[in-house]
Coordinates of C-alpha atoms in Angstrom, one line a residue:
M221 CA 14.3 12.9 28.0
S222 CA 16.4 15.4 26.1
E223 CA 15.8 15.8 22.4
Q224 CA 19.1 14.2 21.6
H225 CA 18.0 11.0 23.4
L226 CA 14.7 10.7 21.6
P227 CA 14.5 8.2 18.8
V228 CA 14.6 8.9 15.2
V229 CA 11.1 7.9 13.9
V230 CA 11.2 6.0 10.6
I231 CA 7.8 5.7 8.9
G232 CA 7.5 2.4 7.1
A233 CA 9.2 -1.0 7.5
G234 CA 9.9 -1.5 3.8
P235 CA 13.3 -1.7 2.1
A236 CA 14.2 2.0 2.5
G237 CA 12.8 2.2 6.0
L238 CA 14.6 -0.8 7.3
A239 CA 17.8 0.3 5.6
A240 CA 17.5 3.7 7.4
A241 CA 17.1 1.9 10.7
A242 CA 20.2 -0.1 10.0
H243 CA 22.3 3.0 9.2
L244 CA 21.0 4.8 12.3
V245 CA 22.0 1.8 14.5
E246 CA 25.4 1.8 12.9
R247 CA 25.8 5.5 13.8
G248 CA 24.8 4.9 17.4
L249 CA 21.4 6.5 17.0
E250 CA 18.1 4.8 18.1
P251 CA 15.5 4.3 15.4
L252 CA 11.8 3.6 16.0
V253 CA 10.3 2.1 12.9
L254 CA 6.5 2.5 12.6
E255 CA 4.8 0.1 10.2
A256 CA 1.1 0.3 9.5
G257 CA 0.9 -3.3 8.4
P258 CA 1.2 -6.5 10.5
S259 CA 4.7 -7.4 9.3
A260 CA 7.8 -6.1 7.5
A261 CA 7.5 -5.0 3.9
T262 CA 3.7 -5.1 3.8
A263 CA 3.7 -3.5 0.4
V264 CA 6.3 -5.8 -1.1
R265 CA 4.3 -8.8 0.1
E266 CA 1.4 -7.5 -2.1
W267 CA 3.6 -8.0 -5.2
A268 CA 5.4 -11.2 -4.0
H269 CA 4.6 -12.9 -7.3
V270 CA 6.7 -10.3 -9.2
R271 CA 10.3 -10.9 -10.1
L272 CA 12.6 -7.9 -9.8
F273 CA 14.9 -6.6 -12.6
S274 CA 17.6 -6.1 -9.9
T275 CA 19.9 -8.8 -8.8
W276 CA 20.5 -9.6 -5.1
A277 CA 23.7 -7.6 -5.3
E278 CA 21.6 -4.4 -5.7
L279 CA 19.0 -5.3 -3.1
V280 CA 20.9 -5.7 0.1
D281 CA 22.0 -2.6 2.0
P282 CA 25.6 -2.7 3.3
A283 CA 24.7 -1.5 6.8
A284 CA 21.9 -4.0 7.0
E285 CA 24.2 -6.8 5.9
K286 CA 26.5 -5.9 8.8
L287 CA 23.6 -5.9 11.2
L288 CA 22.4 -9.3 10.0
A289 CA 25.9 -11.0 10.0
P290 CA 26.0 -11.9 13.7
S291 CA 22.7 -13.7 13.4
G292 CA 24.2 -16.2 11.0
W293 CA 22.4 -14.7 8.0
T294 CA 24.0 -15.4 4.6
A295 CA 23.5 -13.2 1.6
P296 CA 21.8 -14.9 -1.4
A297 CA 23.9 -15.3 -4.6
G298 CA 24.4 -11.8 -5.8
D299 CA 23.9 -12.5 -9.5
T300 CA 20.4 -14.0 -9.1
Y301 CA 17.0 -12.2 -9.5
P302 CA 14.6 -12.6 -6.5
S303 CA 10.9 -12.2 -6.6
G304 CA 9.2 -9.8 -4.2
G305 CA 8.4 -12.7 -2.0
D306 CA 12.1 -13.8 -2.0
W307 CA 13.2 -10.3 -1.1
V308 CA 10.9 -10.4 2.0
S309 CA 11.6 -13.9 3.2
A310 CA 15.4 -13.9 2.6
Y311 CA 16.2 -10.4 3.6
L312 CA 13.6 -7.9 4.7
Q313 CA 11.8 -10.0 7.3
P314 CA 15.2 -11.2 8.8
L315 CA 16.3 -7.6 9.0
A316 CA 13.2 -6.6 10.8
D317 CA 13.7 -9.5 13.2
V318 CA 17.2 -8.4 14.0
L319 CA 16.0 -4.9 14.7
G320 CA 13.6 -6.4 17.1
D321 CA 11.6 -3.9 19.3
R322 CA 12.9 -1.0 17.3
V323 CA 10.2 -2.0 14.7
R324 CA 6.6 -1.5 15.8
F325 CA 3.9 -3.1 13.6
G326 CA 0.2 -2.2 13.4
A327 CA 1.1 1.5 13.9
R328 CA -0.3 3.8 11.3
V329 CA 1.1 7.4 11.3
T330 CA -1.8 9.9 11.0
G331 CA 0.1 13.1 11.7
V332 CA 3.5 14.7 12.3
S333 CA 4.2 18.1 13.7
R334 CA 6.5 20.0 16.0
A335 CA 5.5 19.7 19.7
G336 CA 3.4 22.7 20.6
R337 CA 3.9 24.3 17.2
D338 CA 1.6 24.2 14.2
R339 CA 2.8 25.0 10.7
V340 CA 2.5 28.8 11.2
V341 CA 4.5 29.3 14.4
D342 CA 8.1 30.4 14.1
A343 CA 9.1 31.0 17.7
G344 CA 11.3 28.2 19.2
R345 CA 10.3 25.9 16.4
E346 CA 13.6 24.1 15.8
E347 CA 14.1 23.6 19.6
Q348 CA 11.0 21.5 19.8
P349 CA 11.0 17.7 19.1
F350 CA 8.6 16.2 16.6
T351 CA 5.4 14.7 17.7
V352 CA 4.2 11.7 15.7
H353 CA 0.5 10.7 16.1
I354 CA -0.3 7.0 15.6
V355 CA -3.4 4.9 15.4
R356 CA -2.8 1.3 16.4
A357 CA -4.5 -1.7 14.8
D358 CA -7.0 -1.9 17.6
G359 CA -8.0 1.7 17.2
R360 CA -5.9 3.1 20.2
E361 CA -4.3 6.5 19.6
E362 CA -0.7 7.2 20.7
R363 CA 1.8 10.0 20.4
V364 CA 5.5 9.5 20.1
L365 CA 8.2 12.2 20.4
A366 CA 11.1 12.1 18.0
R367 CA 14.4 14.0 17.4
A368 CA 14.0 13.5 13.6
V369 CA 11.5 11.9 11.2
I370 CA 12.4 9.8 8.1
D371 CA 9.4 9.1 6.0
A372 CA 10.0 5.9 4.0
S373 CA 6.3 5.0 3.6
G374 CA 6.6 4.7 -0.2
T375 CA 3.8 5.3 -2.7
W376 CA 2.2 1.8 -3.0
S377 CA -0.9 2.7 -1.2
T378 CA -1.8 5.6 -3.5
P379 CA -1.9 4.4 -7.2
N380 CA -2.8 7.0 -9.8
P381 CA -6.4 6.8 -11.0
L382 CA -7.8 5.9 -14.4
G383 CA -8.8 9.4 -15.3
G384 CA -6.5 11.0 -17.9
N385 CA -6.4 14.3 -16.0
G386 CA -4.9 12.8 -12.8
L387 CA -8.4 12.6 -11.1
P388 CA -10.7 9.6 -11.0
A389 CA -12.7 9.2 -14.1
L390 CA -16.5 9.8 -13.7
G391 CA -17.9 6.5 -12.5
E392 CA -14.5 5.0 -11.7
K393 CA -15.2 4.7 -7.9
A394 CA -18.6 3.2 -8.6
A395 CA -17.0 0.5 -10.8
A396 CA -14.4 -0.4 -8.2
D397 CA -15.6 -4.1 -8.2
H398 CA -14.2 -4.5 -11.8
I399 CA -11.1 -2.3 -11.5
S400 CA -7.7 -3.2 -10.2
Y401 CA -4.6 -1.1 -9.8
R402 CA -2.1 -4.0 -9.5
V403 CA -0.4 -6.5 -11.8
P404 CA -2.6 -9.6 -11.5
D405 CA -1.2 -12.7 -9.8
L406 CA -2.5 -15.3 -12.2
N407 CA -1.1 -18.1 -10.0
D408 CA -3.8 -17.2 -7.5
T409 CA -6.9 -19.3 -8.5
A410 CA -9.4 -16.7 -7.6
I411 CA -7.6 -13.9 -9.5
R412 CA -7.0 -16.2 -12.5
A413 CA -10.8 -16.9 -12.6
R414 CA -11.4 -13.1 -12.7
Y415 CA -9.5 -12.7 -16.0
A416 CA -9.8 -16.1 -17.7
G417 CA -12.0 -16.0 -20.7
K418 CA -12.6 -12.3 -20.2
R419 CA -11.9 -9.1 -22.0
T420 CA -9.6 -6.9 -19.9
A421 CA -8.5 -3.3 -20.5
V422 CA -4.9 -2.6 -19.4
V423 CA -4.2 1.1 -19.0
G424 CA -0.6 2.3 -18.9
S425 CA 2.6 2.3 -20.9
G426 CA 5.3 1.3 -18.4
A427 CA 6.8 -2.0 -17.3
S428 CA 3.8 -2.9 -15.1
A429 CA 1.5 -2.6 -18.1
F430 CA 4.0 -4.7 -20.2
T431 CA 3.9 -7.3 -17.5
A432 CA 0.1 -7.4 -17.4
L433 CA -0.1 -7.7 -21.1
A434 CA 2.4 -10.6 -21.2
L435 CA 0.6 -12.4 -18.4
L436 CA -2.8 -12.1 -20.0
A437 CA -1.3 -13.2 -23.3
D438 CA 0.0 -16.4 -21.6
L439 CA -3.5 -16.9 -20.1
A440 CA -5.1 -16.4 -23.5
K441 CA -3.1 -19.4 -24.8
E442 CA -4.7 -21.6 -22.2
E443 CA -8.1 -20.0 -21.7
P444 CA -10.1 -19.3 -24.9
G445 CA -11.8 -15.9 -25.0
T446 CA -9.2 -14.2 -23.0
H447 CA -8.2 -10.9 -24.6
A448 CA -6.4 -7.7 -23.5
V449 CA -7.2 -4.2 -24.7
W450 CA -4.1 -2.1 -24.2
I451 CA -5.0 1.6 -23.7
L452 CA -2.3 4.2 -24.2
R453 CA -2.6 7.9 -23.7
R454 CA 0.0 8.4 -26.4
G455 CA 0.5 6.8 -29.8
I456 CA 2.7 3.7 -30.6
S457 CA 6.2 4.6 -31.7
G458 CA 9.5 2.8 -32.1
S459 CA 10.2 3.4 -28.4
T460 CA 6.9 2.2 -27.1
F461 CA 8.1 -1.3 -26.3
G462 CA 11.5 -0.2 -25.0
G463 CA 14.8 -1.0 -26.7
G464 CA 14.1 -4.7 -27.3
E465 CA 17.2 -6.7 -27.9
A466 CA 19.2 -3.5 -28.0
D467 CA 17.9 -2.3 -24.6
Q468 CA 20.6 -1.5 -22.2
L469 CA 18.6 -3.4 -19.6
P470 CA 18.1 -6.9 -21.0
A471 CA 15.3 -7.8 -18.6
R472 CA 13.4 -4.6 -19.5
G473 CA 14.0 -5.1 -23.2
A474 CA 12.7 -8.7 -23.1
L475 CA 9.6 -7.6 -21.2
G476 CA 8.9 -5.1 -23.9
L477 CA 9.3 -7.7 -26.6
R478 CA 6.8 -10.0 -24.8
A479 CA 4.3 -7.2 -24.6
K480 CA 4.8 -6.5 -28.4
A481 CA 4.4 -10.2 -29.1
A482 CA 1.0 -10.1 -27.2
V483 CA -0.2 -7.5 -29.7
D484 CA 1.4 -9.1 -32.7
Q485 CA -0.1 -12.5 -31.9
G486 CA -3.6 -11.1 -31.5
H487 CA -3.9 -11.7 -27.7
A488 CA -4.0 -7.9 -27.2
S489 CA -5.3 -5.0 -29.2
A490 CA -4.0 -1.4 -28.8
V491 CA -6.1 1.8 -28.5
T492 CA -3.9 4.9 -28.8
G493 CA -4.3 8.5 -27.9
F494 CA -7.1 7.6 -25.4
R495 CA -7.5 9.5 -22.1
T496 CA -10.3 8.1 -20.0
E497 CA -12.9 10.6 -18.9
A498 CA -15.7 8.3 -17.7
V499 CA -16.6 4.7 -16.9
E500 CA -20.1 3.6 -17.7
R501 CA -21.9 0.4 -16.9
D502 CA -23.2 -1.9 -19.6
G503 CA -24.9 -4.7 -17.6
D504 CA -22.0 -6.5 -15.9
R505 CA -19.4 -4.9 -18.2
L506 CA -17.8 -1.5 -18.4
V507 CA -17.5 1.0 -21.2
L508 CA -14.6 3.5 -21.1
V509 CA -15.3 6.9 -22.6
G510 CA -12.5 9.1 -23.7
D511 CA -12.2 12.9 -23.4
D512 CA -12.6 13.0 -27.2
G513 CA -16.0 11.3 -27.0
R514 CA -14.8 7.9 -28.2
R515 CA -16.5 4.9 -26.5
L516 CA -14.6 1.7 -26.4
D517 CA -16.3 -1.7 -26.8
P518 CA -17.3 -3.2 -23.4
V519 CA -14.8 -4.9 -21.2
D520 CA -15.2 -7.2 -18.2
E521 CA -12.3 -5.9 -16.2
V522 CA -9.9 -2.9 -16.1
V523 CA -6.3 -3.0 -14.8
V524 CA -5.1 0.5 -14.2
L525 CA -1.3 0.8 -14.2
T526 CA -0.7 4.5 -14.6
G527 CA 1.9 5.0 -11.8
L528 CA 1.9 6.0 -8.1
R529 CA 1.9 9.1 -6.1
P530 CA 2.9 10.0 -2.5
D531 CA 0.4 10.5 0.4
L532 CA 1.4 13.8 2.0
S533 CA -1.7 14.3 4.0
Y534 CA -0.3 13.5 7.4
L535 CA 2.7 15.8 6.8
S536 CA 0.6 18.9 6.4
E537 CA 1.8 20.6 9.6
L538 CA 5.4 20.4 8.5
R539 CA 7.2 22.9 6.3
L540 CA 8.2 20.9 3.2
A541 CA 9.7 22.2 0.0
L542 CA 8.2 20.1 -2.7
D543 CA 8.3 20.4 -6.5
E544 CA 4.9 21.6 -7.8
R545 CA 4.8 18.8 -10.4
L546 CA 6.5 15.8 -9.0
E547 CA 5.8 16.3 -5.3
A548 CA 9.5 15.4 -4.7
P549 CA 12.0 17.6 -2.7
V550 CA 12.7 20.7 -4.8
E551 CA 16.4 20.1 -5.0
L552 CA 15.9 16.4 -6.0
A553 CA 13.1 17.0 -8.6
P554 CA 15.3 18.3 -11.5
L555 CA 17.6 15.2 -11.1
I556 CA 14.7 12.7 -11.5
D557 CA 12.2 14.6 -13.7
P558 CA 10.9 12.0 -16.2
N559 CA 10.2 14.8 -18.7
V560 CA 14.0 15.3 -18.9
H561 CA 15.7 12.2 -17.5
S562 CA 15.7 8.5 -18.4
C563 CA 16.9 5.9 -16.1
G564 CA 20.4 6.3 -17.4
T565 CA 20.7 9.9 -16.4
V566 CA 19.6 10.0 -12.7
Y567 CA 22.5 10.5 -10.3
P568 CA 23.0 9.2 -6.7
H569 CA 22.2 11.9 -4.2
G570 CA 22.0 12.4 -0.5
V571 CA 21.0 14.8 2.4
N572 CA 21.5 18.0 0.5
E573 CA 19.0 17.1 -2.2
L574 CA 16.6 15.7 0.4
A575 CA 16.6 18.6 2.9
H576 CA 13.4 20.7 3.7
P577 CA 12.9 24.0 5.4
E578 CA 11.7 21.9 8.4
K579 CA 15.0 20.8 9.8
D580 CA 15.6 17.0 10.4
V581 CA 12.6 15.7 8.4
Y582 CA 13.3 13.7 5.3
L583 CA 11.4 11.8 2.6
V584 CA 13.4 8.7 1.4
G585 CA 13.0 5.8 -1.0
M586 CA 10.0 5.8 -3.4
K587 CA 8.3 8.5 -1.3
S588 CA 11.2 11.0 -2.1
Y589 CA 10.6 10.5 -5.8
G590 CA 7.0 11.7 -5.6
R591 CA 5.4 10.9 -8.9
A592 CA 8.6 10.1 -10.8
P593 CA 9.0 6.4 -11.7
T594 CA 12.8 6.3 -11.9
F595 CA 13.7 4.9 -8.5
L596 CA 16.3 2.2 -7.6
A597 CA 16.6 0.4 -4.2
M598 CA 20.3 1.2 -4.1
T599 CA 19.6 4.9 -4.5
G600 CA 17.3 4.7 -1.5
Y601 CA 20.0 2.9 0.5
E602 CA 22.4 5.7 -0.3
Q603 CA 19.8 8.3 0.8
A604 CA 19.5 6.4 4.1
R605 CA 23.3 6.3 4.6
S606 CA 23.7 10.0 3.9
I607 CA 20.8 11.1 6.2
A608 CA 22.0 8.9 9.1
A609 CA 25.5 10.5 8.8
A610 CA 23.9 14.0 8.9
L611 CA 21.8 13.2 11.9
A612 CA 25.0 11.8 13.7
G613 CA 26.7 15.1 13.0
D614 CA 29.1 13.7 10.3
Q615 CA 28.4 16.2 7.6
E616 CA 31.5 15.3 5.6
A617 CA 30.2 11.7 5.3
A618 CA 26.7 12.9 4.6
E619 CA 27.8 14.9 1.6
R620 CA 30.1 12.3 0.2
V621 CA 28.7 10.0 -2.5
E622 CA 29.4 6.4 -1.7
L623 CA 27.5 4.8 -4.6
T624 CA 28.5 4.2 -8.2
L625 CA 25.8 3.0 -10.5
P626 CA 26.1 1.3 -13.9
E627 CA 26.7 3.6 -16.8
T628 CA 23.9 1.6 -18.5
G629 CA 21.5 2.9 -15.9
V630 CA 18.8 1.0 -13.9
C631 CA 15.1 1.3 -14.0
G632 CA 12.0 0.5 -12.0
G633 CA 8.8 -1.4 -12.9
A634 CA 6.8 -4.5 -12.1
G635 CA 7.7 -7.6 -14.0
L636 CA 6.9 -11.3 -14.4
F637 CA 6.7 -14.0 -11.8
D638 CA 8.3 -17.3 -11.1
E639 CA 10.5 -17.6 -14.2
P640 CA 13.1 -20.4 -14.2
E641 CA 16.6 -19.3 -13.1
S642 CA 17.8 -19.8 -16.7
E643 CA 15.3 -17.2 -17.8
A644 CA 15.8 -14.7 -15.0
G645 CA 17.2 -12.2 -17.4
E646 CA 14.0 -12.3 -19.3
S647 CA 11.7 -11.9 -16.3
G648 CA 10.3 -8.6 -15.1
G649 CA 10.9 -6.7 -12.0
G650 CA 9.3 -5.3 -8.9
G651 CA 10.1 -1.8 -7.6
C652 CA 13.7 -1.8 -9.0
C653 CA 15.7 -3.2 -11.8
A654 CA 19.3 -3.2 -13.0
A655 CA 21.7 -4.4 -15.7
P656 CA 24.8 -4.6 -13.5
S657 CA 28.0 -3.8 -15.2
T658 CA 29.5 -1.4 -12.7
L659 CA 28.4 -1.3 -9.2
Q660 CA 30.5 -0.1 -6.3
I661 CA 29.7 0.8 -2.7
G662 CA 32.3 2.2 -0.5
V663 CA 33.9 5.3 1.0
G664 CA 34.8 7.8 -1.6
A665 CA 33.3 6.1 -4.6
P666 CA 32.8 8.7 -7.3
A667 CA 29.4 9.6 -8.6
A668 CA 28.5 8.2 -11.9
S669 CA 25.3 8.2 -14.0
G670 CA 22.6 5.9 -12.8
G671 CA 18.9 5.7 -12.7
C672 CA 15.9 4.3 -10.9

């Protein structure tokens, strides 16, 4: 089989990976989507209880919608806010079903290289196809050849640790039975019992931490003795809780107000300027120790919501150009750097910003943003469109921006679950969020300021 007839391997059957497959099909290219989990969007299923900030209008990829149409699929109402579970059942799983055998489940990628060439060898490198090593769910090993590789595996599987220096705190791994790195689903009886009547430390300062605080505050109203200890590495300022009622993103502002109410009403207490260095046992409870020597009162549980990072281990034989701080493509990093940019100043981008020294390998979706938290699903869809165009040889289309984002910006974060439709604007979000005021997808749409 010639290299041009080999499939384009897409790693991950989440929102970005399935969108990439849809765009490849639209371009006449054959995708092979490799998903480690047993079904589509395995990661999204793990936060099925979370409602997104984005409306359905921002969550359906145009090429995917065209692919779904012949099956009789109907898009949900564009102005409503789905939960992660809704996103899976009403869109992502149907899309995977339509792609059929092009999606392979239970296939974990363990390595990617050039056939017959390790990272060092120059000679004939670009003439060789990629070789993708896979471990199946039953332990069998396989190897697949590919003309190009699109890594859309996300960052969900590699949350940042509790330690304030980016490494696990001393004792963090040993205390794993009392530490979670996810927003708790308090609709689950077993999870609810874990936190009811308990003292829980919530570590983090983003939307996920806001969500956890709000949920635990609601639980405290029903279960006496429930209390949250909110641990921030910085101090509390006027911007800590977001913009409140003046926030350009109403859902994000409302979520910040709920977190503030949790503190104001005494359901949560804040500890500021605290960077965890160690976790110690105190019987069945945990004591967090800061790098300044402070020791906090014992807690029963710890919820660590300090962000996510990419797993780059299986790409080590490829020549990637990654920013030394964000672990994002070097041309993309300055556009998404959270030290410089807010969600309102990130621009749509495509193949030029995502290219690496290793030709025809791309990181897309959350994976492309590395450690930056400013990602939006629609941005990932635009990445997929641009890359598919480039792989099909249509460089003009690849370099053309076909996405206009709201001037108000959009922002990511995990939010609240199961709010009534009338309160959708006050619920939280999953991996994406938006305050739609201007949104346009189509040929030749000019670039505008956007965000995650």
